[in-house]
Amino acid sequence: MFKFKKGTFHNIDFCKHFKKFFIFSASLILIGIIATVIFGVKLDINFKGGTRITYSYSGNINFDDAAAAVQDTISVPVNVTKSTSFTGDSTKLVITLVEDKSLSTESQTSITTALQEKYPDNNIEFAEINSVNASMGKSFFIKSLAAVALAGVLVILYISIRFRNIGGFSAGVSAFIALIHDILMAFLFCNILRIDIDSNFIAVVLTILGYSLNDTVVIYDRIRENKKLFSQLSTRELTNKSINETLGRSITTAFATFLAILTVGVVCEIAGLTSLRSFVIPMLIGGILSGSYSTICIAGPLWVLWSEYSEKRRAKKSFKKKNRKNA
């Protein structure tokens, strides 16, 4: 129908296959919801409340045995993990008690004694204790949601103003829906993989809002430019052309970012910094993979559907108005 410079247009009709994209996304979200209902959500003590006790030690310790020893002492379910400094010169034993909201001094002493008796050759020494009240955790969770909601409103406002000549509000809402899609993917896959939802996840959400939005803005910017150059094209053709022209950039950026985040994750796992796992994995899934997918396959086609519907409504109103005048 129309020709473009060689190499600038891959001729992929993304808008034509929007139903397949939406069904694919809906299927993944449904699977995640089912898994969440079955297995529940693993909330960190920052959200649920609880106590985290840290011990320094040397040598090797079986974490399952350590967890059993602590649980026998205080009769409360516990989680035992390892925390290692980035340089690898300091290793800590981290005991998390989610159900025990107020650990007494006697209980803390009992835990220390039980560990030292079970591992007399590992030089176990108490390092620190952090407690989070359940109400404080709930307050932190609500404030985190408020921060995300505020960021969403600012996203819609920003795009509405910047791209007002291509239907700014519809573009902003479409971009925000794509961002919600990415956040849902990150959250649901965390539940499937049984990763704790902690403060790192809030950082992931805010990062997704920035990273994924950047790709969407690039496409909207190209649509705005092409609209001036190819005014004869329909909204659907204009969007397909713009997505295809930025496709190479989107894939290259996503691949480079994916490698960077993956490298950080691998290095942290090798160094024993498992606390960053709750940032790296949801960022790879929700920020990079889902973010790139939603920008190309969700935000653009959704904006086209909205624009075409609005155009039909305007045409219908204009037709009725013309008929009333002729009558």
mmCIF file of C-alpha atoms in Angstrom:
data_model
loop_
_atom_site.group_PDB
_atom_site.id
_atom_site.type_symbol
_atom_site.label_atom_id
_atom_site.label_comp_id
_atom_site.label_asym_id
_atom_site.label_seq_id
_atom_site.Cartn_x
_atom_site.Cartn_y
_atom_site.Cartn_z
ATOM 1 C CA MET A 1 0.000 0.000 0.000
ATOM 2 C CA PHE A 2 2.847 2.355 0.785
ATOM 3 C CA LYS A 3 6.617 2.198 0.522
ATOM 4 C CA PHE A 4 9.301 3.117 3.012
ATOM 5 C CA LYS A 5 13.044 3.196 2.956
ATOM 6 C CA LYS A 6 14.688 -0.198 2.885
ATOM 7 C CA GLY A 7 15.444 -1.545 6.350
ATOM 8 C CA THR A 8 13.228 0.912 8.227
ATOM 9 C CA PHE A 9 9.965 -1.048 8.076
ATOM 10 C CA HIS A 10 9.665 -4.722 8.931
ATOM 11 C CA ASN A 11 6.033 -4.876 7.812
ATOM 12 C CA ILE A 12 4.744 -6.606 10.951
ATOM 13 C CA ASP A 13 1.082 -5.820 11.530
ATOM 14 C CA PHE A 14 1.014 -5.678 15.325
ATOM 15 C CA CYS A 15 -2.421 -4.091 15.443
ATOM 16 C CA LYS A 16 -3.927 -6.923 13.376
ATOM 17 C CA HIS A 17 -2.934 -9.529 15.978
ATOM 18 C CA PHE A 18 -3.995 -7.545 19.051
ATOM 19 C CA LYS A 19 -6.514 -10.242 20.085
ATOM 20 C CA LYS A 20 -3.755 -12.865 20.200
ATOM 21 C CA PHE A 21 -1.587 -10.563 22.320
ATOM 22 C CA PHE A 22 -4.423 -9.796 24.734
ATOM 23 C CA ILE A 23 -5.389 -13.478 25.052
ATOM 24 C CA PHE A 24 -1.758 -14.424 25.687
ATOM 25 C CA SER A 25 -1.407 -11.805 28.426
ATOM 26 C CA ALA A 26 -4.774 -12.691 29.962
ATOM 27 C CA SER A 27 -3.779 -16.374 30.034
ATOM 28 C CA LEU A 28 -0.525 -15.653 31.880
ATOM 29 C CA ILE A 29 -2.296 -13.391 34.354
ATOM 30 C CA LEU A 30 -4.973 -16.043 34.956
ATOM 31 C CA ILE A 31 -2.321 -18.695 35.622
ATOM 32 C CA GLY A 32 -0.604 -16.329 38.056
ATOM 33 C CA ILE A 33 -3.866 -15.565 39.857
ATOM 34 C CA ILE A 34 -4.665 -19.274 40.224
ATOM 35 C CA ALA A 35 -1.163 -19.936 41.604
ATOM 36 C CA THR A 36 -1.573 -17.016 44.031
ATOM 37 C CA VAL A 37 -4.919 -18.333 45.266
ATOM 38 C CA ILE A 38 -3.447 -21.820 45.766
ATOM 39 C CA PHE A 39 -0.064 -20.944 47.276
ATOM 40 C CA GLY A 40 -0.735 -17.470 48.673
ATOM 41 C CA VAL A 41 1.566 -14.440 48.756
ATOM 42 C CA LYS A 42 4.909 -14.529 50.584
ATOM 43 C CA LEU A 43 5.093 -11.185 52.353
ATOM 44 C CA ASP A 44 8.316 -10.000 53.932
ATOM 45 C CA ILE A 45 8.234 -8.825 57.549
ATOM 46 C CA ASN A 46 8.383 -5.223 56.274
ATOM 47 C CA PHE A 47 4.761 -5.729 55.160
ATOM 48 C CA LYS A 48 3.495 -8.457 57.473
ATOM 49 C CA GLY A 49 5.388 -7.659 60.637
ATOM 50 C CA GLY A 50 7.823 -9.912 62.469
ATOM 51 C CA THR A 51 11.377 -10.222 63.703
ATOM 52 C CA ARG A 52 14.698 -10.725 61.947
ATOM 53 C CA ILE A 53 17.738 -11.852 63.969
ATOM 54 C CA THR A 54 21.229 -11.850 62.490
ATOM 55 C CA TYR A 55 24.202 -13.907 63.675
ATOM 56 C CA SER A 56 27.782 -14.004 62.482
ATOM 57 C CA TYR A 57 29.378 -17.425 62.087
ATOM 58 C CA SER A 58 32.250 -19.312 60.486
ATOM 59 C CA GLY A 59 32.442 -22.586 58.598
ATOM 60 C CA ASN A 60 29.388 -24.308 57.129
ATOM 61 C CA ILE A 61 25.902 -24.603 58.630
ATOM 62 C CA ASN A 62 22.937 -26.624 57.420
ATOM 63 C CA PHE A 63 20.113 -24.081 57.283
ATOM 64 C CA ASP A 64 17.332 -26.664 57.574
ATOM 65 C CA ASP A 65 18.868 -28.071 60.751
ATOM 66 C CA ALA A 66 19.358 -24.565 62.122
ATOM 67 C CA ALA A 67 15.718 -23.712 61.399
ATOM 68 C CA ALA A 68 14.584 -26.900 63.156
ATOM 69 C CA ALA A 69 16.710 -26.095 66.226
ATOM 70 C CA VAL A 70 15.243 -22.578 66.477
ATOM 71 C CA GLN A 71 11.696 -23.805 65.916
ATOM 72 C CA ASP A 72 12.061 -26.435 68.660
ATOM 73 C CA THR A 73 13.204 -23.685 71.013
ATOM 74 C CA ILE A 74 10.380 -21.158 70.517
ATOM 75 C CA SER A 75 7.701 -23.282 68.742
ATOM 76 C CA VAL A 76 7.249 -20.723 65.966
ATOM 77 C CA PRO A 77 7.767 -21.287 62.193
ATOM 78 C CA VAL A 78 11.052 -19.725 61.111
ATOM 79 C CA ASN A 79 13.009 -19.106 57.941
ATOM 80 C CA VAL A 80 16.806 -19.306 57.939
ATOM 81 C CA THR A 81 18.900 -17.780 55.151
ATOM 82 C CA LYS A 82 22.469 -16.671 54.549
ATOM 83 C CA SER A 83 23.644 -13.126 53.968
ATOM 84 C CA THR A 84 27.121 -12.476 52.607
ATOM 85 C CA SER A 85 28.851 -9.142 52.098
ATOM 86 C CA PHE A 86 29.670 -8.214 48.507
ATOM 87 C CA THR A 87 33.401 -8.729 49.152
ATOM 88 C CA GLY A 88 32.685 -12.134 50.641
ATOM 89 C CA ASP A 89 34.632 -11.485 53.862
ATOM 90 C CA SER A 90 31.559 -11.555 56.139
ATOM 91 C CA THR A 91 28.873 -14.227 56.308
ATOM 92 C CA LYS A 92 25.721 -13.881 58.390
ATOM 93 C CA LEU A 93 22.981 -16.266 59.480
ATOM 94 C CA VAL A 94 19.598 -14.557 59.174
ATOM 95 C CA ILE A 95 16.626 -15.938 61.115
ATOM 96 C CA THR A 96 13.208 -14.546 60.218
ATOM 97 C CA LEU A 97 10.177 -15.068 62.456
ATOM 98 C CA VAL A 98 7.092 -13.754 60.696
ATOM 99 C CA GLU A 99 4.479 -14.927 63.167
ATOM 100 C CA ASP A 100 6.268 -13.753 66.322
ATOM 101 C CA LYS A 101 5.573 -10.025 66.382
ATOM 102 C CA SER A 102 7.273 -9.273 69.711
ATOM 103 C CA LEU A 103 10.214 -11.530 70.512
ATOM 104 C CA SER A 104 11.127 -11.360 74.202
ATOM 105 C CA THR A 105 14.686 -11.077 75.487
ATOM 106 C CA GLU A 106 14.383 -14.560 77.000
ATOM 107 C CA SER A 107 13.352 -16.049 73.661
ATOM 108 C CA GLN A 108 16.203 -14.289 71.885
ATOM 109 C CA THR A 109 18.670 -15.636 74.442
ATOM 110 C CA SER A 110 17.193 -19.133 74.060
ATOM 111 C CA ILE A 111 17.675 -18.999 70.275
ATOM 112 C CA THR A 112 21.288 -17.884 70.659
ATOM 113 C CA THR A 113 22.012 -20.628 73.188
ATOM 114 C CA ALA A 114 20.366 -23.316 71.033
ATOM 115 C CA LEU A 115 22.438 -22.360 67.996
ATOM 116 C CA GLN A 116 25.697 -22.141 69.920
ATOM 117 C CA GLU A 117 25.074 -25.567 71.495
ATOM 118 C CA LYS A 118 24.188 -27.144 68.163
ATOM 119 C CA TYR A 119 27.148 -25.584 66.356
ATOM 120 C CA PRO A 120 29.877 -25.170 69.001
ATOM 121 C CA ASP A 121 32.683 -25.004 66.409
ATOM 122 C CA ASN A 122 31.119 -22.323 64.177
ATOM 123 C CA ASN A 123 31.725 -19.297 66.426
ATOM 124 C CA ILE A 124 28.087 -18.176 66.340
ATOM 125 C CA GLU A 125 27.696 -14.663 67.739
ATOM 126 C CA PHE A 126 24.631 -12.442 67.979
ATOM 127 C CA ALA A 127 24.877 -9.437 65.591
ATOM 128 C CA GLU A 128 21.568 -7.555 65.534
ATOM 129 C CA ILE A 129 17.808 -7.846 65.794
ATOM 130 C CA ASN A 130 15.137 -5.937 63.859
ATOM 131 C CA SER A 131 11.441 -6.062 64.714
ATOM 132 C CA VAL A 132 8.540 -4.705 62.677
ATOM 133 C CA ASN A 133 5.121 -4.301 64.243
ATOM 134 C CA ALA A 134 2.220 -5.590 62.139
ATOM 135 C CA SER A 135 0.575 -2.159 62.082
ATOM 136 C CA MET A 136 3.841 -0.585 60.906
ATOM 137 C CA GLY A 137 4.085 -3.157 58.137
ATOM 138 C CA LYS A 138 0.524 -2.398 57.044
ATOM 139 C CA SER A 139 1.255 1.329 57.089
ATOM 140 C CA PHE A 140 4.374 0.809 54.971
ATOM 141 C CA PHE A 141 2.378 -1.282 52.487
ATOM 142 C CA ILE A 142 -0.321 1.390 52.160
ATOM 143 C CA LYS A 143 2.281 4.124 51.660
ATOM 144 C CA SER A 144 3.956 2.016 48.970
ATOM 145 C CA LEU A 145 0.657 1.578 47.130
ATOM 146 C CA ALA A 146 0.024 5.316 47.418
ATOM 147 C CA ALA A 147 3.439 6.027 45.884
ATOM 148 C CA VAL A 148 2.690 3.710 42.969
ATOM 149 C CA ALA A 149 -0.773 5.251 42.456
ATOM 150 C CA LEU A 150 0.702 8.764 42.471
ATOM 151 C CA ALA A 151 3.332 7.704 39.937
ATOM 152 C CA GLY A 152 0.558 6.295 37.724
ATOM 153 C CA VAL A 153 -1.401 9.564 37.828
ATOM 154 C CA LEU A 154 1.744 11.518 36.930
ATOM 155 C CA VAL A 155 2.424 9.135 34.028
ATOM 156 C CA ILE A 156 -1.028 9.734 32.542
ATOM 157 C CA LEU A 157 -0.740 13.489 33.102
ATOM 158 C CA TYR A 158 2.732 13.660 31.532
ATOM 159 C CA ILE A 159 1.778 11.719 28.395
ATOM 160 C CA SER A 160 -1.543 13.563 28.070
ATOM 161 C CA ILE A 161 0.300 16.889 27.940
ATOM 162 C CA ARG A 162 3.296 15.824 25.861
ATOM 163 C CA PHE A 163 1.307 13.935 23.212
ATOM 164 C CA ARG A 164 -1.889 15.970 23.175
ATOM 165 C CA ASN A 165 -1.751 16.281 19.361
ATOM 166 C CA ILE A 166 -2.224 12.504 18.966
ATOM 167 C CA GLY A 167 -4.892 12.104 21.647
ATOM 168 C CA GLY A 168 -2.814 12.543 24.782
ATOM 169 C CA PHE A 169 -5.276 11.180 27.330
ATOM 170 C CA SER A 170 -5.955 7.959 25.419
ATOM 171 C CA ALA A 171 -2.217 7.519 24.895
ATOM 172 C CA GLY A 172 -1.591 8.074 28.609
ATOM 173 C CA VAL A 173 -4.246 5.586 29.730
ATOM 174 C CA SER A 174 -3.016 2.995 27.216
ATOM 175 C CA ALA A 175 0.551 3.404 28.505
ATOM 176 C CA PHE A 176 -0.641 3.116 32.104
ATOM 177 C CA ILE A 177 -2.572 -0.090 31.348
ATOM 178 C CA ALA A 178 0.605 -1.524 29.824
ATOM 179 C CA LEU A 179 2.497 -0.567 33.006
ATOM 180 C CA ILE A 180 -0.141 -2.274 35.176
ATOM 181 C CA HIS A 181 0.277 -5.332 32.940
ATOM 182 C CA ASP A 182 4.034 -5.358 33.659
ATOM 183 C CA ILE A 183 3.583 -4.877 37.406
ATOM 184 C CA LEU A 184 1.045 -7.713 37.505
ATOM 185 C CA MET A 185 3.461 -9.992 35.642
ATOM 186 C CA ALA A 186 6.236 -9.215 38.116
ATOM 187 C CA PHE A 187 3.953 -9.731 41.124
ATOM 188 C CA LEU A 188 2.332 -12.942 39.911
ATOM 189 C CA PHE A 189 5.597 -14.547 38.844
ATOM 190 C CA CYS A 190 7.040 -13.723 42.278
ATOM 191 C CA ASN A 191 4.171 -15.709 43.756
ATOM 192 C CA ILE A 192 4.687 -18.582 41.327
ATOM 193 C CA LEU A 193 8.426 -18.714 42.086
ATOM 194 C CA ARG A 194 7.756 -18.210 45.842
ATOM 195 C CA ILE A 195 9.816 -15.036 46.118
ATOM 196 C CA ASP A 196 9.137 -12.732 49.069
ATOM 197 C CA ILE A 197 7.310 -9.488 48.364
ATOM 198 C CA ASP A 198 9.490 -6.964 50.181
ATOM 199 C CA SER A 199 10.767 -3.404 49.866
ATOM 200 C CA ASN A 200 12.846 -4.506 46.871
ATOM 201 C CA PHE A 201 9.625 -5.259 45.006
ATOM 202 C CA ILE A 202 8.411 -1.682 45.505
ATOM 203 C CA ALA A 203 11.714 -0.559 43.994
ATOM 204 C CA VAL A 204 11.028 -2.901 41.067
ATOM 205 C CA VAL A 205 7.567 -1.409 40.551
ATOM 206 C CA LEU A 206 8.900 2.141 40.469
ATOM 207 C CA THR A 207 11.713 1.065 38.142
ATOM 208 C CA ILE A 208 9.195 -0.574 35.814
ATOM 209 C CA LEU A 209 7.183 2.649 35.747
ATOM 210 C CA GLY A 210 10.268 4.440 34.443
ATOM 211 C CA TYR A 211 11.860 1.785 32.231
ATOM 212 C CA SER A 212 8.761 0.457 30.487
ATOM 213 C CA LEU A 213 7.325 3.953 30.069
ATOM 214 C CA ASN A 214 10.491 5.056 28.282
ATOM 215 C CA ASP A 215 9.957 2.529 25.483
ATOM 216 C CA THR A 216 6.312 3.533 25.131
ATOM 217 C CA VAL A 217 7.221 7.215 24.946
ATOM 218 C CA VAL A 218 9.692 6.442 22.142
ATOM 219 C CA ILE A 219 6.911 4.828 20.089
ATOM 220 C CA TYR A 220 4.474 7.661 20.796
ATOM 221 C CA ASP A 221 7.144 10.166 19.803
ATOM 222 C CA ARG A 222 7.681 8.349 16.497
ATOM 223 C CA ILE A 223 3.917 8.278 15.902
ATOM 224 C CA ARG A 224 3.785 12.037 16.445
ATOM 225 C CA GLU A 225 6.632 12.608 13.986
ATOM 226 C CA ASN A 226 5.229 10.254 11.351
ATOM 227 C CA LYS A 227 1.808 11.845 11.629
ATOM 228 C CA LYS A 228 3.316 15.065 10.306
ATOM 229 C CA LEU A 229 5.209 13.289 7.514
ATOM 230 C CA PHE A 230 2.551 10.758 6.481
ATOM 231 C CA SER A 231 -0.764 12.444 7.124
ATOM 232 C CA GLN A 232 -2.409 10.214 4.512
ATOM 233 C CA LEU A 233 -1.913 7.105 6.641
ATOM 234 C CA SER A 234 -4.619 5.755 8.902
ATOM 235 C CA THR A 235 -4.080 5.507 12.658
ATOM 236 C CA ARG A 236 -3.503 1.759 12.356
ATOM 237 C CA GLU A 237 -0.961 2.109 9.535
ATOM 238 C CA LEU A 238 0.765 4.967 11.318
ATOM 239 C CA THR A 239 1.122 2.957 14.531
ATOM 240 C CA ASN A 240 2.386 -0.173 12.780
ATOM 241 C CA LYS A 241 4.952 1.881 10.904
ATOM 242 C CA SER A 242 6.140 3.611 14.075
ATOM 243 C CA ILE A 243 6.406 0.376 16.083
ATOM 244 C CA ASN A 244 8.342 -1.331 13.310
ATOM 245 C CA GLU A 245 10.715 1.607 12.957
ATOM 246 C CA THR A 246 11.557 1.503 16.669
ATOM 247 C CA LEU A 247 11.502 -2.294 16.951
ATOM 248 C CA GLY A 248 15.249 -2.724 16.517
ATOM 249 C CA ARG A 249 15.986 -0.115 19.177
ATOM 250 C CA SER A 250 13.507 -1.670 21.606
ATOM 251 C CA ILE A 251 14.943 -5.179 21.205
ATOM 252 C CA THR A 252 18.559 -4.006 21.465
ATOM 253 C CA THR A 253 17.870 -1.921 24.578
ATOM 254 C CA ALA A 254 15.939 -4.741 26.220
ATOM 255 C CA PHE A 255 18.661 -7.289 25.454
ATOM 256 C CA ALA A 256 21.431 -5.076 26.826
ATOM 257 C CA THR A 257 19.460 -4.262 29.976
ATOM 258 C CA PHE A 258 18.508 -7.903 30.460
ATOM 259 C CA LEU A 259 22.175 -8.948 30.315
ATOM 260 C CA ALA A 260 23.146 -6.219 32.784
ATOM 261 C CA ILE A 261 20.460 -7.175 35.337
ATOM 262 C CA LEU A 262 21.154 -10.891 34.824
ATOM 263 C CA THR A 263 24.863 -10.329 35.455
ATOM 264 C CA VAL A 264 24.071 -8.506 38.688
ATOM 265 C CA GLY A 265 21.847 -11.398 39.737
ATOM 266 C CA VAL A 266 24.434 -14.062 38.962
ATOM 267 C CA VAL A 267 27.210 -12.186 40.758
ATOM 268 C CA CYS A 268 24.990 -11.661 43.810
ATOM 269 C CA GLU A 269 24.028 -15.335 43.910
ATOM 270 C CA ILE A 270 27.682 -16.347 43.724
ATOM 271 C CA ALA A 271 28.538 -13.867 46.491
ATOM 272 C CA GLY A 272 25.611 -15.074 48.597
ATOM 273 C CA LEU A 273 23.629 -11.818 48.383
ATOM 274 C CA THR A 274 20.284 -13.592 48.113
ATOM 275 C CA SER A 275 18.472 -10.493 49.397
ATOM 276 C CA LEU A 276 18.721 -8.987 45.896
ATOM 277 C CA ARG A 277 16.882 -11.945 44.398
ATOM 278 C CA SER A 278 13.573 -10.195 45.087
ATOM 279 C CA PHE A 279 14.731 -7.322 42.873
ATOM 280 C CA VAL A 280 16.551 -9.096 40.057
ATOM 281 C CA ILE A 281 13.975 -11.774 39.136
ATOM 282 C CA PRO A 282 10.833 -9.573 39.059
ATOM 283 C CA MET A 283 12.822 -6.895 37.227
ATOM 284 C CA LEU A 284 13.898 -9.367 34.549
ATOM 285 C CA ILE A 285 10.353 -10.670 34.122
ATOM 286 C CA GLY A 286 8.192 -7.606 34.706
ATOM 287 C CA GLY A 287 10.579 -4.833 33.737
ATOM 288 C CA ILE A 288 12.545 -6.209 30.784
ATOM 289 C CA LEU A 289 10.597 -9.071 29.197
ATOM 290 C CA SER A 290 7.052 -7.971 29.959
ATOM 291 C CA GLY A 291 7.962 -4.287 29.610
ATOM 292 C CA SER A 292 9.277 -4.737 26.071
ATOM 293 C CA TYR A 293 6.345 -6.974 25.131
ATOM 294 C CA SER A 294 3.659 -4.646 26.509
ATOM 295 C CA THR A 295 5.190 -1.587 24.854
ATOM 296 C CA ILE A 296 5.054 -3.213 21.425
ATOM 297 C CA CYS A 297 2.036 -5.500 21.682
ATOM 298 C CA ILE A 298 -0.242 -3.855 24.274
ATOM 299 C CA ALA A 299 0.194 -0.080 24.511
ATOM 300 C CA GLY A 300 0.306 0.623 20.744
ATOM 301 C CA PRO A 301 -2.583 -1.627 19.627
ATOM 302 C CA LEU A 302 -4.696 -0.553 22.612
ATOM 303 C CA TRP A 303 -4.203 3.115 21.696
ATOM 304 C CA VAL A 304 -5.208 2.300 18.104
ATOM 305 C CA LEU A 305 -8.438 0.610 19.257
ATOM 306 C CA TRP A 306 -9.272 3.614 21.443
ATOM 307 C CA SER A 307 -8.478 6.074 18.633
ATOM 308 C CA GLU A 308 -10.503 4.157 16.042
ATOM 309 C CA TYR A 309 -13.454 3.924 18.420
ATOM 310 C CA SER A 310 -13.270 7.668 19.093
ATOM 311 C CA GLU A 311 -13.080 8.397 15.358
ATOM 312 C CA LYS A 312 -16.174 6.255 14.716
ATOM 313 C CA ARG A 313 -18.077 8.035 17.486
ATOM 314 C CA ARG A 314 -17.140 11.443 16.090
ATOM 315 C CA ALA A 315 -18.130 10.379 12.586
ATOM 316 C CA LYS A 316 -21.437 9.009 13.849
ATOM 317 C CA LYS A 317 -22.225 12.225 15.750
ATOM 318 C CA SER A 318 -21.281 14.311 12.724
ATOM 319 C CA PHE A 319 -23.537 12.216 10.493
ATOM 320 C CA LYS A 320 -26.507 12.571 12.860
ATOM 321 C CA LYS A 321 -25.929 16.291 13.181
ATOM 322 C CA LYS A 322 -25.806 16.659 9.399
ATOM 323 C CA ASN A 323 -29.040 14.681 8.997
ATOM 324 C CA ARG A 324 -30.813 16.854 11.554
ATOM 325 C CA LYS A 325 -29.793 19.981 9.644
ATOM 326 C CA ASN A 326 -30.968 18.538 6.317
ATOM 327 C CA ALA A 327 -34.258 17.513 7.893
#
